[in-house]
Coordinates of N, CA, C and O in Angstrom, one line a residue:
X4 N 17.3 -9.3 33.3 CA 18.3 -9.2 32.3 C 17.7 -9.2 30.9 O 16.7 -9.8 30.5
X5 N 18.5 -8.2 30.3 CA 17.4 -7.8 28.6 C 18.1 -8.9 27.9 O 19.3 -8.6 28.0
X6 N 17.9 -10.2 27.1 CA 17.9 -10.8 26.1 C 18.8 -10.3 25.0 O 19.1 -9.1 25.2
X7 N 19.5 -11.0 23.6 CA 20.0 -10.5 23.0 C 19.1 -10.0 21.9 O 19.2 -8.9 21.3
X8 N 17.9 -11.2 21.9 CA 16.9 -10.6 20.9 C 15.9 -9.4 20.8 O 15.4 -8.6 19.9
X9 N 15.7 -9.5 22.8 CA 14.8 -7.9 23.3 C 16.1 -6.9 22.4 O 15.8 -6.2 21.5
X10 N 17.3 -6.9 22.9 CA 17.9 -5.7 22.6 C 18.1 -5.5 21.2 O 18.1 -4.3 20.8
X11 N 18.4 -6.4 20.4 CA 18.2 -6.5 18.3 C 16.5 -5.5 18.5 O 16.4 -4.3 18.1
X12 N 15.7 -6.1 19.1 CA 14.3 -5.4 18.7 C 14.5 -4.0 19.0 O 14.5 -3.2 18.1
X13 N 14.7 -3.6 20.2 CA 14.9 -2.7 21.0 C 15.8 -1.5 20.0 O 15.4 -0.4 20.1
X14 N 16.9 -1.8 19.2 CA 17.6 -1.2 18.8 C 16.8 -1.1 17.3 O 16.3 -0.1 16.9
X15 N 16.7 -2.1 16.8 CA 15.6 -2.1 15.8 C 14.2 -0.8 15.7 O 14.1 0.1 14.8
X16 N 13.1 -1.1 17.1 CA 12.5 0.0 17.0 C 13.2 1.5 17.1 O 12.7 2.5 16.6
X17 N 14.2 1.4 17.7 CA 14.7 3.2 17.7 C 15.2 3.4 16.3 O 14.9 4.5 15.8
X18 N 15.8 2.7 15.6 CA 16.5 2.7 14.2 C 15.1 3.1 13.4 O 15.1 4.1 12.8
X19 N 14.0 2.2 13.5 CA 12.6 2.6 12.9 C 12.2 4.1 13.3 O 11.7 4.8 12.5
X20 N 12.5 4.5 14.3 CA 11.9 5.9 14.8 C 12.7 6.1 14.2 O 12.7 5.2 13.3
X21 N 13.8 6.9 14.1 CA 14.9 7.5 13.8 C 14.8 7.6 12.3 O 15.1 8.6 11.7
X22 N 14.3 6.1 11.3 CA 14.3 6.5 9.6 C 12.7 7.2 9.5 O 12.4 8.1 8.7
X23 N 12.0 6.7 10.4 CA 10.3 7.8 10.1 C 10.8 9.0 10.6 O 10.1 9.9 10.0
X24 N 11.4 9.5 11.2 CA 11.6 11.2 11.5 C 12.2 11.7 10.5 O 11.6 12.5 9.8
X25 N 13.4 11.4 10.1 CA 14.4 11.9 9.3 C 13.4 11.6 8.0 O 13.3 12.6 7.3
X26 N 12.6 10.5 7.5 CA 11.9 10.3 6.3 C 10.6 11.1 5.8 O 10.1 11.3 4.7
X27 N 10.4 11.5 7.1 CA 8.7 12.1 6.7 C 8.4 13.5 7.6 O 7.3 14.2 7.7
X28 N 10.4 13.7 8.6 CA 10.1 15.3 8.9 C 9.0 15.4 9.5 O 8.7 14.6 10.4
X29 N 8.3 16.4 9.1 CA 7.2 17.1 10.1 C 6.0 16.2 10.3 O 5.3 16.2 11.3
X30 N 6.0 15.9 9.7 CA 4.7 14.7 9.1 C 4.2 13.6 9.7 O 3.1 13.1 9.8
X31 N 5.5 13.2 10.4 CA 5.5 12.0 11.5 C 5.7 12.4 12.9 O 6.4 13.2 13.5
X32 N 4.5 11.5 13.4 CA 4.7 11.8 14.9 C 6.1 11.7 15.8 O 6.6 10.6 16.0
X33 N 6.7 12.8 16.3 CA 8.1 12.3 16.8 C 8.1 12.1 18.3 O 7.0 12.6 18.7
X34 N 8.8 11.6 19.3 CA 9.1 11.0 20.4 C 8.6 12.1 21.5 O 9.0 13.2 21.4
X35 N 8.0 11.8 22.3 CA 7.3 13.0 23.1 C 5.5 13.7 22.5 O 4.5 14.3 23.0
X36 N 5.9 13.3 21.2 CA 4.4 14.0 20.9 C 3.2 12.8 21.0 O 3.4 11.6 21.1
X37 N 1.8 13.6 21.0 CA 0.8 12.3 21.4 C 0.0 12.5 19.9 O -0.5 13.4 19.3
X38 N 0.2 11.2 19.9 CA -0.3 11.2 18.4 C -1.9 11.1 18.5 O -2.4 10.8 19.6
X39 N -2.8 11.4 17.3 CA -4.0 11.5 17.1 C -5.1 10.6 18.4 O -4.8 10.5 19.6
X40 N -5.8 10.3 18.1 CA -6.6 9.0 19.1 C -7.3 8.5 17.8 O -8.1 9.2 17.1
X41 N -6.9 7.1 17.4 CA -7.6 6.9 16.3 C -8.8 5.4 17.1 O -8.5 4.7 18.0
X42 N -10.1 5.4 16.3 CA -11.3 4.5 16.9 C -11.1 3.8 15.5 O -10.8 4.3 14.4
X43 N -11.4 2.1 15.9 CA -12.0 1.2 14.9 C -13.2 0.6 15.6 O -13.0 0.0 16.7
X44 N -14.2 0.8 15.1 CA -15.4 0.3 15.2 C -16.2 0.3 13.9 O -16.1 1.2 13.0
X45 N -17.2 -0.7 13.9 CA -18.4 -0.8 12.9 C -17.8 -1.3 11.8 O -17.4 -2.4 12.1
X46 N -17.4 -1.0 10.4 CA -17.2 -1.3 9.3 C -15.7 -1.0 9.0 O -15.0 -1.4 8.2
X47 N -15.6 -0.1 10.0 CA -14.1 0.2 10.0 C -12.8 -1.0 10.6 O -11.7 -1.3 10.2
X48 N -13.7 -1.6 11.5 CA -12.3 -2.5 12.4 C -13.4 -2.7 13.6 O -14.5 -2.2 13.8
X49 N -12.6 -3.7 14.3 CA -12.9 -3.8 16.2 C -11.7 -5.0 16.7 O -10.6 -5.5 16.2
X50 N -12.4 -4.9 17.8 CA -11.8 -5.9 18.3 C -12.3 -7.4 17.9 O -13.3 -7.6 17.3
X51 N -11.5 -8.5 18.4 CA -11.8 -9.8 17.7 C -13.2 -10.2 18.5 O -13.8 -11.1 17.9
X52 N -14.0 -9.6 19.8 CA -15.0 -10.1 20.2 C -16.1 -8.6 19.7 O -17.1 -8.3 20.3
X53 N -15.7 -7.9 18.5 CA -16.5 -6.8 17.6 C -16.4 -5.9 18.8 O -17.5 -6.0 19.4
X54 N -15.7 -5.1 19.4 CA -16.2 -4.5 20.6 C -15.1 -3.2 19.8 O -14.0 -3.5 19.3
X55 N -15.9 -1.6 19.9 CA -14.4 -1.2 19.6 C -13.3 -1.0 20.3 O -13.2 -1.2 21.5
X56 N -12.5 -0.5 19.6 CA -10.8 -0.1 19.8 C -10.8 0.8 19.7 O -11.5 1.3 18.9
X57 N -9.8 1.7 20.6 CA -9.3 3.5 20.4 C -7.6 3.0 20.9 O -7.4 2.2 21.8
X58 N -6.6 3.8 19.8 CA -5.7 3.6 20.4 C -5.3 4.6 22.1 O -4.2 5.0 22.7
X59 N -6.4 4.8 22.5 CA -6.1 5.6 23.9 C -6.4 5.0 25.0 O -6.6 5.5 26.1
X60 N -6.4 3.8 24.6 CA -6.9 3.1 25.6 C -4.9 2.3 25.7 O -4.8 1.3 26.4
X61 N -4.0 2.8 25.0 CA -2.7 2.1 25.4 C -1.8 3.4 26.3 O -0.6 3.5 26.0
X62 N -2.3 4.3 27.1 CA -1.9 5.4 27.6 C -1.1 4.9 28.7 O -1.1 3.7 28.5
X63 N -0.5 5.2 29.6 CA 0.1 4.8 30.8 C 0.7 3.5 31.5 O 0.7 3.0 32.6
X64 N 1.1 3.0 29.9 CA 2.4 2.0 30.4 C 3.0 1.6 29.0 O 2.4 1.7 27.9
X65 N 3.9 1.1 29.1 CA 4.9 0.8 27.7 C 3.8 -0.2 27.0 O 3.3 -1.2 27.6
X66 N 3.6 0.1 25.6 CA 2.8 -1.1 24.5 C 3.4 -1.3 23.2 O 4.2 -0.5 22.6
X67 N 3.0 -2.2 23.1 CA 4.1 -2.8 21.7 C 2.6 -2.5 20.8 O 1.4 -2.6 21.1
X68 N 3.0 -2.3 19.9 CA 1.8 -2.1 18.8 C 2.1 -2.7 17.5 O 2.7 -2.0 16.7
X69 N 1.7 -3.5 17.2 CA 2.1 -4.5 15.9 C 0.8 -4.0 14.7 O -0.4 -4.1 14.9
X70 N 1.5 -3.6 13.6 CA 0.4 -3.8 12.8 C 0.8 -4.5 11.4 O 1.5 -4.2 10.5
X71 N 0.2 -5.7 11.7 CA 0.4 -6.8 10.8 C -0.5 -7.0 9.4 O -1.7 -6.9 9.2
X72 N 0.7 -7.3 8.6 CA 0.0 -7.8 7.4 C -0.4 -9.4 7.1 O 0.5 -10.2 6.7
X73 N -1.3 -9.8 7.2 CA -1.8 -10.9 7.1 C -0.8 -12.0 6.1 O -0.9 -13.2 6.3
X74 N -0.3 -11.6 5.6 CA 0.1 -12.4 4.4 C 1.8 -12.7 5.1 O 2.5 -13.7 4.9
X75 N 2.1 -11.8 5.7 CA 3.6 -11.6 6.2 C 3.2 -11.6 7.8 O 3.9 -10.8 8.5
X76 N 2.3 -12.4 8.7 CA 2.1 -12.6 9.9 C 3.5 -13.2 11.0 O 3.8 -13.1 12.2
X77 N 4.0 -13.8 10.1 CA 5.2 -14.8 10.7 C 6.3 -13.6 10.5 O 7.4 -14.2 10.3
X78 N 6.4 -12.8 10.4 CA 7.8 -12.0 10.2 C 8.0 -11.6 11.5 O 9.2 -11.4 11.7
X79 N 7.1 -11.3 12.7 CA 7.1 -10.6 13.5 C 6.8 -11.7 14.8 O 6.2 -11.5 15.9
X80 N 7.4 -12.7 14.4 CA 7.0 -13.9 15.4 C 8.0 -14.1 16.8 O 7.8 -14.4 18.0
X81 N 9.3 -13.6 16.0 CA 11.0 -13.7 16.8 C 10.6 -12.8 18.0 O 10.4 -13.1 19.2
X82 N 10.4 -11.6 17.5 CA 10.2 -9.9 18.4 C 8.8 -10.6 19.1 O 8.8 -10.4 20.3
X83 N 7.7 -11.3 18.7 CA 6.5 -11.4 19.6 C 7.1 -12.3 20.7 O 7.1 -11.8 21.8
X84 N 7.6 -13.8 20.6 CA 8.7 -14.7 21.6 C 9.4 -14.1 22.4 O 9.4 -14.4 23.6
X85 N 10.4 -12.9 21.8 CA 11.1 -12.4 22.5 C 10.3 -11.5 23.7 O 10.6 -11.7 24.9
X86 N 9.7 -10.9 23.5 CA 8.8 -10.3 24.5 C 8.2 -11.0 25.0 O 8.5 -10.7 26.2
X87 N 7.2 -12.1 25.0 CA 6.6 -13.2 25.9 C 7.5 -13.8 27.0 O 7.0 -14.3 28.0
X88 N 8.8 -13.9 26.6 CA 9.7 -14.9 27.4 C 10.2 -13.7 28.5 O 10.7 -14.0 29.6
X89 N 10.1 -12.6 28.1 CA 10.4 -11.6 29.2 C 9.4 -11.6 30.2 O 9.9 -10.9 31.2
X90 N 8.4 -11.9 30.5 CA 7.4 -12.2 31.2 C 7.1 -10.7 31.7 O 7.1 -10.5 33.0
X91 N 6.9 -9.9 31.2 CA 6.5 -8.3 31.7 C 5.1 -8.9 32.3 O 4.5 -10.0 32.0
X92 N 4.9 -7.7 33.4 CA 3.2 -7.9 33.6 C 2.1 -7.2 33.2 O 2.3 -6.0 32.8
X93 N 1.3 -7.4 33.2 CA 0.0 -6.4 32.3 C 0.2 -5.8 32.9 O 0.9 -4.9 32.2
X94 N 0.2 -5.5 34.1 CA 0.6 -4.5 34.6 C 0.9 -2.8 34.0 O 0.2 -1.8 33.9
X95 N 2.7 -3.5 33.5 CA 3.7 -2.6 33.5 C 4.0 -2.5 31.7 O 4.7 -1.7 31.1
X96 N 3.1 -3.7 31.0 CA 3.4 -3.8 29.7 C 2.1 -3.9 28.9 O 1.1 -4.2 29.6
X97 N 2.1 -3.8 27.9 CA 1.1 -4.2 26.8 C 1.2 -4.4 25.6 O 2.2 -4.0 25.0
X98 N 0.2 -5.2 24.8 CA 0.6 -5.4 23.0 C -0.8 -5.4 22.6 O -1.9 -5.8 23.2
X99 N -0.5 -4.8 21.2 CA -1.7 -5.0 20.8 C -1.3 -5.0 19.2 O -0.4 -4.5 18.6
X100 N -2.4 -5.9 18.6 CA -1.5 -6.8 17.2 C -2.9 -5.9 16.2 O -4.0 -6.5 16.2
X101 N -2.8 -4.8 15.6 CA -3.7 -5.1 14.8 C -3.6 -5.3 13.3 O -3.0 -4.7 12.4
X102 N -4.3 -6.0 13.2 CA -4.1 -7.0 11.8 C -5.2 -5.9 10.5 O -6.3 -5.3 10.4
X103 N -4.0 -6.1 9.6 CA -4.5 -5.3 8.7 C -5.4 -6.0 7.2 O -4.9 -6.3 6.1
X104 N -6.9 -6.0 7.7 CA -7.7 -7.0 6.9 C -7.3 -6.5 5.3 O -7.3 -7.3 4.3
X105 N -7.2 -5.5 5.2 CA -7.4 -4.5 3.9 C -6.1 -4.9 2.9 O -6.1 -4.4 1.8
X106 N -5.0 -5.6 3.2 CA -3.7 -5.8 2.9 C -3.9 -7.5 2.2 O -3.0 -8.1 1.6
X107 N -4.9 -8.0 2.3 CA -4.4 -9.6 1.9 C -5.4 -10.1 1.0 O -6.3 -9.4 0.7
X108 N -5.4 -11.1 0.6 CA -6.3 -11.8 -0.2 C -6.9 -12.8 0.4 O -7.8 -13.6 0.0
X109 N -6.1 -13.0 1.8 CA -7.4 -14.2 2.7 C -8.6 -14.4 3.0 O -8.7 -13.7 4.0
X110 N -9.8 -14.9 2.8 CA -11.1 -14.3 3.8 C -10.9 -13.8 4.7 O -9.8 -14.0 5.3
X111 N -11.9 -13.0 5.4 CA -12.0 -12.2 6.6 C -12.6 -13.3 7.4 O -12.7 -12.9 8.5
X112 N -13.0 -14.2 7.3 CA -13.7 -15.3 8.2 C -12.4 -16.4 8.6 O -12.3 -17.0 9.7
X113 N -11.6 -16.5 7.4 CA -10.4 -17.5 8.0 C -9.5 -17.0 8.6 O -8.9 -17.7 9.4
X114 N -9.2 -15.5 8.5 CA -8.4 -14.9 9.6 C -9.2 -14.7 10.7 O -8.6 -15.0 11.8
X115 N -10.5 -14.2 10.9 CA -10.8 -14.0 12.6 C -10.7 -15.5 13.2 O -10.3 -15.7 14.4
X116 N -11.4 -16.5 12.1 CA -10.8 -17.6 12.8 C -9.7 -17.9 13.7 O -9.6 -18.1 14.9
X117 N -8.8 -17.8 12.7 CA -7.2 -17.7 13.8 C -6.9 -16.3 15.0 O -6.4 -16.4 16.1
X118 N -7.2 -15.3 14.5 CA -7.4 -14.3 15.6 C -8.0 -14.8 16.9 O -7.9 -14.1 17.9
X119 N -8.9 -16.1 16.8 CA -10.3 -15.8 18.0 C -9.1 -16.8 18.9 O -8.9 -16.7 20.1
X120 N -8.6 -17.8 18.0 CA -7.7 -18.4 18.7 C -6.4 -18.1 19.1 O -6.0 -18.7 20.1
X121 N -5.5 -17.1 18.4 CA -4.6 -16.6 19.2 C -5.1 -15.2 20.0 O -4.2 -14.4 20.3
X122 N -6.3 -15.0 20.4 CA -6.7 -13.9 21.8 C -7.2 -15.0 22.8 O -7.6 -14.5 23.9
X123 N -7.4 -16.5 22.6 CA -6.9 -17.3 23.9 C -6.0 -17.7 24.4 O -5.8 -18.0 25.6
X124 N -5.4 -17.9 23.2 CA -3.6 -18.1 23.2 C -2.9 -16.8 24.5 O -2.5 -16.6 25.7
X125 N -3.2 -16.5 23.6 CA -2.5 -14.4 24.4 C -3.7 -13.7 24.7 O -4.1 -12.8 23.9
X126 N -4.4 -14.1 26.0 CA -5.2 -12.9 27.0 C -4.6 -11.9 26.5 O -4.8 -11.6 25.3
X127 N -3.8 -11.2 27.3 CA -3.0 -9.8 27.9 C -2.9 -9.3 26.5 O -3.0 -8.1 26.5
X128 N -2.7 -9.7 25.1 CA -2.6 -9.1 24.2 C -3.8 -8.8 23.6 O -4.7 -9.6 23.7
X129 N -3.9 -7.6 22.8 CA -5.9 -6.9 22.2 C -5.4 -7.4 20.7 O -4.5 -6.8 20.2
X130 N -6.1 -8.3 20.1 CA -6.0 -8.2 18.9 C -7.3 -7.6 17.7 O -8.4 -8.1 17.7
X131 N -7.1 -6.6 16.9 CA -8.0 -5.2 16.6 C -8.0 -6.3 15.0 O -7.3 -7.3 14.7
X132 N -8.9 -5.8 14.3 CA -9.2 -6.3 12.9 C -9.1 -4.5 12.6 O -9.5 -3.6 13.3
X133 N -8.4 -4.6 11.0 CA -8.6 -3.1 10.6 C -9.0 -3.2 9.4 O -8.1 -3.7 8.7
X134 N -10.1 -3.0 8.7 CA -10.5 -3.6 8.0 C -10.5 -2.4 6.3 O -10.7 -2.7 5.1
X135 N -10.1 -1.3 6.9 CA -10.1 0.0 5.4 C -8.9 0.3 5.7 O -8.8 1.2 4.9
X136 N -7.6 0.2 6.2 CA -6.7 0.4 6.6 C -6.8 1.8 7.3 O -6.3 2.7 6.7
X137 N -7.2 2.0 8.2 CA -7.6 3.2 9.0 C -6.4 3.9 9.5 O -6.2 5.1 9.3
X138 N -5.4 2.7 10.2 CA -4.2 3.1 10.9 C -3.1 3.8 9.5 O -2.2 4.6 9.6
X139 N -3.4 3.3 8.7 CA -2.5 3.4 7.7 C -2.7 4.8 7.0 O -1.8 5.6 6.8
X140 N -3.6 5.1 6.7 CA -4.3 6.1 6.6 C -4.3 7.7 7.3 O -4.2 8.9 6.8
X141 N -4.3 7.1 9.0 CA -4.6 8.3 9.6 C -3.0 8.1 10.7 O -2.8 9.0 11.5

């Protein structure tokens, strides 16, 4: 049974698709199309144990893709619960949080800090450091 909060999100992200289409037209990737393959690695981004990231490695099952602003981390905490309590299986689901270093005025040492500890918190979730804003970008 879907939650009231999975389906607020749920309706939420289609309402987000639906203002990026209509907002940015041709420009934006729309529903069916496969968007670029973008890599963080080296000076660009990685993952929290430095290893890189390609978003093609989230092909063949539903993934939540969070790209967080460090400063505003807690806004997206309701929709992360609400998904955890659904107990999907790696399986059949995935998340992946990547945090946008280039957005905040925190050190990059006090955030991986907390990153190293919520990727033991949440195995099953990839948390990516983006450190030029790559995703934002491309």
């Amino acid at each position: 049974m879907v939650s009231r909060e999975m389906k607020s999100a749920l309706f939420l992200a289609s309402l987000s698709a639906f203002f990026c289409d209509a907002t940015f037209g041709d420009s934006a990737t729309k529903v069916g199309d496969v968007p670029p393959v973008i890599t963080l690695q080296g000076d660009e981004g990685a993952r929290v144990d430095g290893k890189p990231w390609s978003s093609s490695e989230v092909a063949n099952k539903v993934t939540v893709l969070l790209y967080i602003d460090p400063d505003h981390r807690s806004d997206n905490e309701k929709l992360q619960d609400a998904l955890h309590d659904q107990n999907f299986g790696p399986e059949r689901f995935g998340s992946v949080a990547i945090i946008n270093m280039g957005a905040t005025w925190l050190p990059n040492s006090a955030i991986e800090m907390q990153l190293a500890s919520k990727q033991k918190e949440f195995p099953f979730t990839v948390y990516v450091k983006d450190f030029k804003k790559v995703l934002v970008k491309k």
